[in-house]
Short mmCIF file of C-alpha atoms in Angstrom, two decimals:
data_model
loop_
_atom_site.label_atom_id
_atom_site.label_comp_id
_atom_site.label_asym_id
_atom_site.label_seq_id
_atom_site.Cartn_x
_atom_site.Cartn_y
_atom_site.Cartn_z
CA MET A 13 16.79 116.31 -249.60
CA ASN A 14 13.65 116.28 -248.01
CA ILE A 15 11.68 119.61 -247.83
CA VAL A 16 10.23 120.53 -243.92
CA ARG A 17 7.28 123.39 -244.01
CA VAL A 18 7.85 125.29 -240.99
CA ALA A 19 5.32 127.91 -239.46
CA THR A 20 4.98 129.93 -237.10
CA TYR A 21 2.10 132.08 -235.43
CA ASN A 22 1.83 134.59 -232.59
CA ILE A 23 -2.27 133.63 -231.68
CA HIS A 24 -3.10 136.46 -228.94
CA LYS A 25 -3.93 134.13 -227.19
CA GLY A 26 -7.30 132.80 -229.62
CA VAL A 27 -9.41 136.10 -228.60
CA GLN A 28 -9.68 140.21 -230.53
CA GLY A 29 -10.93 142.74 -230.08
CA ILE A 30 -11.02 144.66 -226.50
CA GLY A 31 -13.66 145.12 -223.85
CA PRO A 32 -17.93 144.08 -224.60
CA GLN A 33 -16.44 143.97 -229.38
CA ARG A 34 -13.58 141.01 -227.80
CA ARG A 35 -14.50 138.67 -230.18
CA LEU A 36 -13.74 134.27 -230.00
CA GLU A 37 -11.36 133.70 -232.45
CA ILE A 38 -9.98 130.25 -231.37
CA HIS A 39 -12.53 128.59 -233.99
CA ASN A 40 -11.29 130.12 -237.23
CA LEU A 41 -7.30 129.77 -236.26
CA GLY A 42 -8.02 126.39 -236.14
CA HIS A 43 -8.86 126.23 -239.44
CA ALA A 44 -6.21 129.04 -240.61
CA VAL A 45 -3.56 126.16 -239.13
CA GLU A 46 -4.57 123.56 -241.30
CA GLN A 47 -4.80 125.72 -243.84
CA LEU A 48 -0.95 126.61 -243.50
CA ASP A 49 -0.31 122.41 -244.04
CA SER A 50 3.04 122.71 -242.49
CA ASP A 51 4.66 120.16 -240.66
CA ILE A 52 5.82 121.70 -237.58
CA VAL A 53 4.05 124.84 -236.59
CA CYS A 54 5.29 127.42 -233.34
CA LEU A 55 2.80 128.75 -231.16
CA GLN A 56 3.27 131.52 -228.47
CA GLU A 57 -0.03 133.44 -226.35
CA VAL A 58 -0.80 130.27 -225.90
CA ARG A 59 -3.86 129.69 -223.70
CA LEU A 60 -3.87 126.70 -221.81
CA LEU A 61 -6.44 127.91 -219.28
CA ASN A 62 -8.88 131.28 -219.00
CA ARG A 63 -11.78 130.72 -216.38
CA ARG A 64 -12.63 134.33 -217.03
CA GLU A 65 -13.11 134.00 -220.91
CA GLU A 66 -14.42 130.56 -220.31
CA GLN A 67 -17.03 131.93 -218.58
CA HIS A 68 -17.42 134.89 -221.34
CA PHE A 69 -17.86 132.88 -224.45
CA THR A 70 -20.26 130.17 -224.65
CA ARG A 71 -18.58 128.50 -227.98
CA TRP A 72 -14.54 128.42 -225.95
CA PRO A 73 -13.97 125.17 -226.68
CA GLU A 74 -13.03 122.01 -223.93
CA LEU A 75 -9.52 121.62 -224.99
CA SER A 76 -6.35 123.96 -224.33
CA GLN A 77 -5.69 125.49 -226.95
CA ALA A 78 -2.82 124.04 -228.58
CA GLU A 79 -4.68 119.70 -228.49
CA PHE A 80 -7.20 122.27 -229.56
CA LEU A 81 -5.25 123.56 -233.13
CA ALA A 82 -3.42 120.57 -233.57
CA PRO A 83 -4.98 119.33 -237.17
CA GLU A 84 -5.95 115.49 -236.72
CA GLY A 85 -2.89 113.04 -236.18
CA TYR A 86 -0.39 116.58 -235.47
CA GLU A 87 1.03 115.64 -231.93
CA ALA A 88 0.59 118.82 -229.62
CA VAL A 89 3.69 120.14 -227.20
CA TYR A 90 2.49 122.90 -224.41
CA HIS A 91 4.66 124.46 -222.05
CA THR A 92 3.39 127.39 -219.65
CA ASN A 93 5.31 130.60 -219.76
CA ALA A 94 3.44 132.90 -217.26
CA PHE A 95 0.80 132.50 -214.52
CA THR A 96 -2.56 135.28 -214.76
CA ARG A 97 -5.06 135.22 -212.02
CA HIS A 98 -7.38 133.50 -214.71
CA GLY A 99 -5.10 131.06 -215.73
CA GLU A 100 -2.31 130.57 -217.62
CA HIS A 101 -0.41 130.73 -221.54
CA GLY A 102 2.42 130.16 -222.84
CA ASN A 103 4.22 128.02 -226.29
CA ALA A 104 3.45 125.50 -227.89
CA MET A 105 4.11 123.27 -230.81
CA LEU A 106 2.05 120.75 -233.11
CA SER A 107 4.14 117.85 -235.38
CA ARG A 108 3.26 115.95 -238.17
CA TRP A 109 6.32 114.17 -237.69
CA PRO A 110 6.80 112.10 -233.81
CA VAL A 111 8.09 113.59 -230.65
CA VAL A 112 10.98 112.52 -229.38
CA ALA A 113 11.60 114.41 -225.89
CA TYR A 114 10.73 118.53 -224.46
CA GLN A 115 11.34 120.85 -222.29
CA GLN A 116 10.83 124.58 -221.21
CA GLU A 117 13.50 126.90 -219.72
CA ASP A 118 12.03 130.43 -217.98
CA ILE A 119 13.83 133.00 -219.77
CA SER A 120 12.28 135.81 -217.85
CA ASP A 121 14.25 138.98 -217.46
CA HIS A 122 12.33 141.20 -215.53
CA ARG A 123 9.08 140.58 -213.26
CA PHE A 124 6.88 142.23 -215.42
CA GLU A 125 6.87 140.17 -218.19
CA GLN A 126 6.72 135.68 -217.79
CA ARG A 127 9.13 134.42 -221.08
CA GLY A 128 10.11 131.00 -221.65
CA LEU A 129 11.62 129.18 -224.35
CA LEU A 130 10.26 125.37 -225.77
CA HIS A 131 12.36 123.19 -226.97
CA VAL A 132 11.61 119.68 -228.68
CA GLU A 133 12.26 117.23 -230.11
CA VAL A 134 11.01 116.06 -233.57
CA LEU A 135 11.79 112.78 -235.33
CA VAL A 136 12.22 113.79 -239.39
CA HIS A 137 12.34 111.32 -242.28
CA GLY A 138 14.24 109.21 -239.16
CA ARG A 139 16.56 112.17 -238.34
CA ALA A 140 16.88 114.21 -235.08
CA VAL A 141 15.49 118.06 -235.47
CA HIS A 142 15.61 119.77 -232.71
CA VAL A 143 12.97 123.10 -232.67
CA VAL A 144 12.69 126.17 -230.01
CA VAL A 145 10.30 128.17 -229.35
CA VAL A 146 10.84 131.67 -228.08
CA HIS A 147 8.14 134.67 -227.50
CA LEU A 148 10.96 137.91 -226.42
CA GLY A 149 10.34 140.04 -224.44
CA LEU A 150 9.82 143.79 -225.35
CA ILE A 151 12.59 145.70 -224.26
CA LYS A 152 15.22 146.22 -226.02
CA ALA A 153 17.87 145.08 -223.09
CA SER A 154 15.96 141.79 -222.36
CA ARG A 155 16.04 140.63 -225.90
CA ALA A 156 19.80 140.63 -225.44
CA ARG A 157 19.79 139.11 -222.27
CA GLN A 158 17.37 136.79 -223.58
CA ILE A 159 19.08 136.11 -227.01
CA ALA A 160 22.77 135.33 -224.59
CA GLN A 161 20.49 132.28 -223.01
CA LEU A 162 18.84 131.23 -225.67
CA GLN A 163 22.22 130.55 -226.78
CA ARG A 164 23.59 128.93 -224.03
CA PHE A 165 20.75 127.23 -223.60
CA VAL A 166 21.23 125.54 -227.44
CA ALA A 167 25.21 125.11 -226.42
CA ARG A 168 24.32 123.00 -223.82
CA GLU A 169 21.29 121.20 -225.14
CA VAL A 170 21.68 120.37 -228.94
CA PRO A 171 23.81 118.63 -230.39
CA PRO A 172 26.45 120.23 -232.51
CA THR A 173 25.86 118.58 -235.24
CA ALA A 174 21.72 118.19 -235.14
CA PRO A 175 19.34 120.02 -237.47
CA LEU A 176 18.37 122.72 -235.70
CA LEU A 177 15.09 124.82 -235.88
CA VAL A 178 14.48 128.53 -233.56
CA ALA A 179 11.06 130.11 -234.23
CA GLY A 180 9.15 132.27 -232.77
CA ASP A 181 7.85 135.86 -232.46
CA PHE A 182 10.97 137.55 -231.44
CA ASN A 183 9.71 141.25 -230.51
CA ASP A 184 12.79 142.83 -232.82
CA TRP A 185 12.22 146.33 -234.86
CA GLY A 186 15.44 146.36 -235.75
CA SER A 187 18.68 143.74 -236.46
CA LEU A 188 20.05 143.10 -232.57
CA VAL A 189 18.06 139.15 -233.05
CA GLN A 190 19.44 138.26 -236.83
CA ARG A 191 23.30 139.74 -235.71
CA ALA A 192 23.47 137.55 -233.30
CA LEU A 193 21.97 134.52 -234.60
CA ASP A 194 23.92 134.82 -237.45
CA ALA A 195 26.94 134.79 -235.06
CA THR A 196 25.70 130.99 -234.08
CA ASN A 197 25.06 129.99 -238.28
CA LEU A 198 22.00 130.38 -237.24
CA LYS A 199 19.76 131.81 -240.47
CA ALA A 200 17.12 132.94 -241.70
CA PHE A 201 16.14 133.42 -245.49
CA THR A 202 17.91 136.57 -246.84
CA GLY A 203 14.95 137.16 -249.37
CA ALA A 204 13.00 140.40 -248.82
CA ARG A 205 11.51 140.92 -245.47
CA GLN A 206 8.21 139.84 -244.51
CA PRO A 207 6.21 142.33 -242.36
CA THR A 208 4.09 140.66 -239.73
CA PHE A 209 3.27 143.35 -237.93
CA PRO A 210 0.55 144.07 -236.87
CA ALA A 211 -2.03 142.13 -239.05
CA ARG A 212 -4.20 144.46 -240.16
CA LEU A 213 -1.61 146.86 -241.76
CA PRO A 214 1.50 144.79 -241.39
CA LEU A 215 5.17 146.83 -241.61
CA VAL A 216 7.61 145.03 -239.41
CA GLN A 217 8.35 141.57 -239.50
CA LEU A 218 8.91 140.08 -235.77
CA ASP A 219 8.40 136.55 -236.16
CA TYR A 220 11.06 134.37 -237.94
CA VAL A 221 11.82 130.46 -238.39
CA TYR A 222 15.74 130.76 -238.04
CA ALA A 223 18.08 127.24 -238.96
CA ARG A 224 20.93 125.50 -238.58
CA GLY A 225 22.20 122.74 -240.99
CA LEU A 226 18.99 123.18 -242.87
CA VAL A 227 19.27 124.89 -245.83
CA PRO A 228 16.18 128.26 -245.82
CA LEU A 229 14.48 127.47 -249.02
CA GLY A 230 11.96 130.15 -248.82
CA VAL A 231 9.52 132.30 -246.64
CA GLN A 232 5.68 133.11 -247.37
CA VAL A 233 3.28 135.66 -245.30
CA PRO A 234 -0.16 134.69 -246.23
CA HIS A 235 -2.67 137.49 -246.15
CA GLY A 236 -6.65 138.44 -246.54
CA ARG A 237 -9.35 139.64 -244.87
CA ILE A 238 -9.52 136.82 -242.56
CA TRP A 239 -6.22 136.33 -241.91
CA SER A 240 -5.74 140.30 -240.42
CA ARG A 241 -9.43 140.10 -238.56
CA MET A 242 -7.66 136.42 -235.96
CA SER A 243 -4.29 137.64 -234.82
CA ASP A 244 -2.66 140.57 -234.18
CA HIS A 245 0.37 138.84 -235.86
CA LEU A 246 0.19 137.73 -239.16
CA PRO A 247 2.12 133.67 -239.54
CA LEU A 248 4.62 133.14 -241.12
CA ILE A 249 5.46 130.29 -242.95
CA ALA A 250 9.85 128.97 -243.45
CA GLU A 251 10.80 126.09 -246.33
CA PHE A 252 14.35 124.44 -245.20
CA ALA A 253 15.93 121.43 -247.22
CA LEU A 254 16.85 118.58 -245.11
CA PRO A 255 20.14 117.19 -246.36
CA ALA A 256 20.37 113.21 -246.41
CA ILE A 257 22.70 111.73 -243.66
CA GLU A 258 25.38 111.11 -245.21
CA PRO A 259 27.16 106.96 -244.70
CA SER A 260 30.10 106.98 -242.97
CA PRO A 261 32.83 105.04 -244.87
CA ASP A 262 33.88 102.20 -244.43
CA ARG A 263 35.57 100.38 -242.08
CA ALA A 264 37.13 97.98 -243.90
#
């Protein structure tokens, strides 16, 4: 079996604080993503551009945040979920492995929250692995409808025998998401919960990596002052075993 290391991280658009106290954290986040040392990094609240912040911060990167955060040798995939007065933001995935294809689906449930899922197919150890990056809504009823849409999307777009990872910020303080995904054979590691929010005093786990066709091995959440300052979430890192393809019987 091959080990696949997957991280999910809501980066809060690379900026922390409010008003005149806000500070640019995207450079620290770049170092942080490297430290995660993950094969696949799923990111939420990633800015493509923001004209107001670009004018405010003198060290605003020239690249989009997904490209800026990608370690050397990684491919970056991004798609906008939300259009705002000053720019755009959405989900991204950074991959150590070759990207084969990608697409996005709008899962917005009402006009006050623009949400989407990013579906990327990567080639891991010669096998096609499907990755879906999600950021679900703040309202419970919205999340229920978005999970149902995610399930329909997976049934339509992902072959039933293909390894699948679903990662992101599920915004679920209860067990709604876990029960729904369990019913479709998407499993997360079942050890003790790993609180990821709020970063300064983590109380609840909002960020998960679920898998189908891979074996969950463990999860961890990095802690410390630097991690608590970069975003309102902590990253979550999960490891999975990717089973080898069994050879087809000879058709003699």
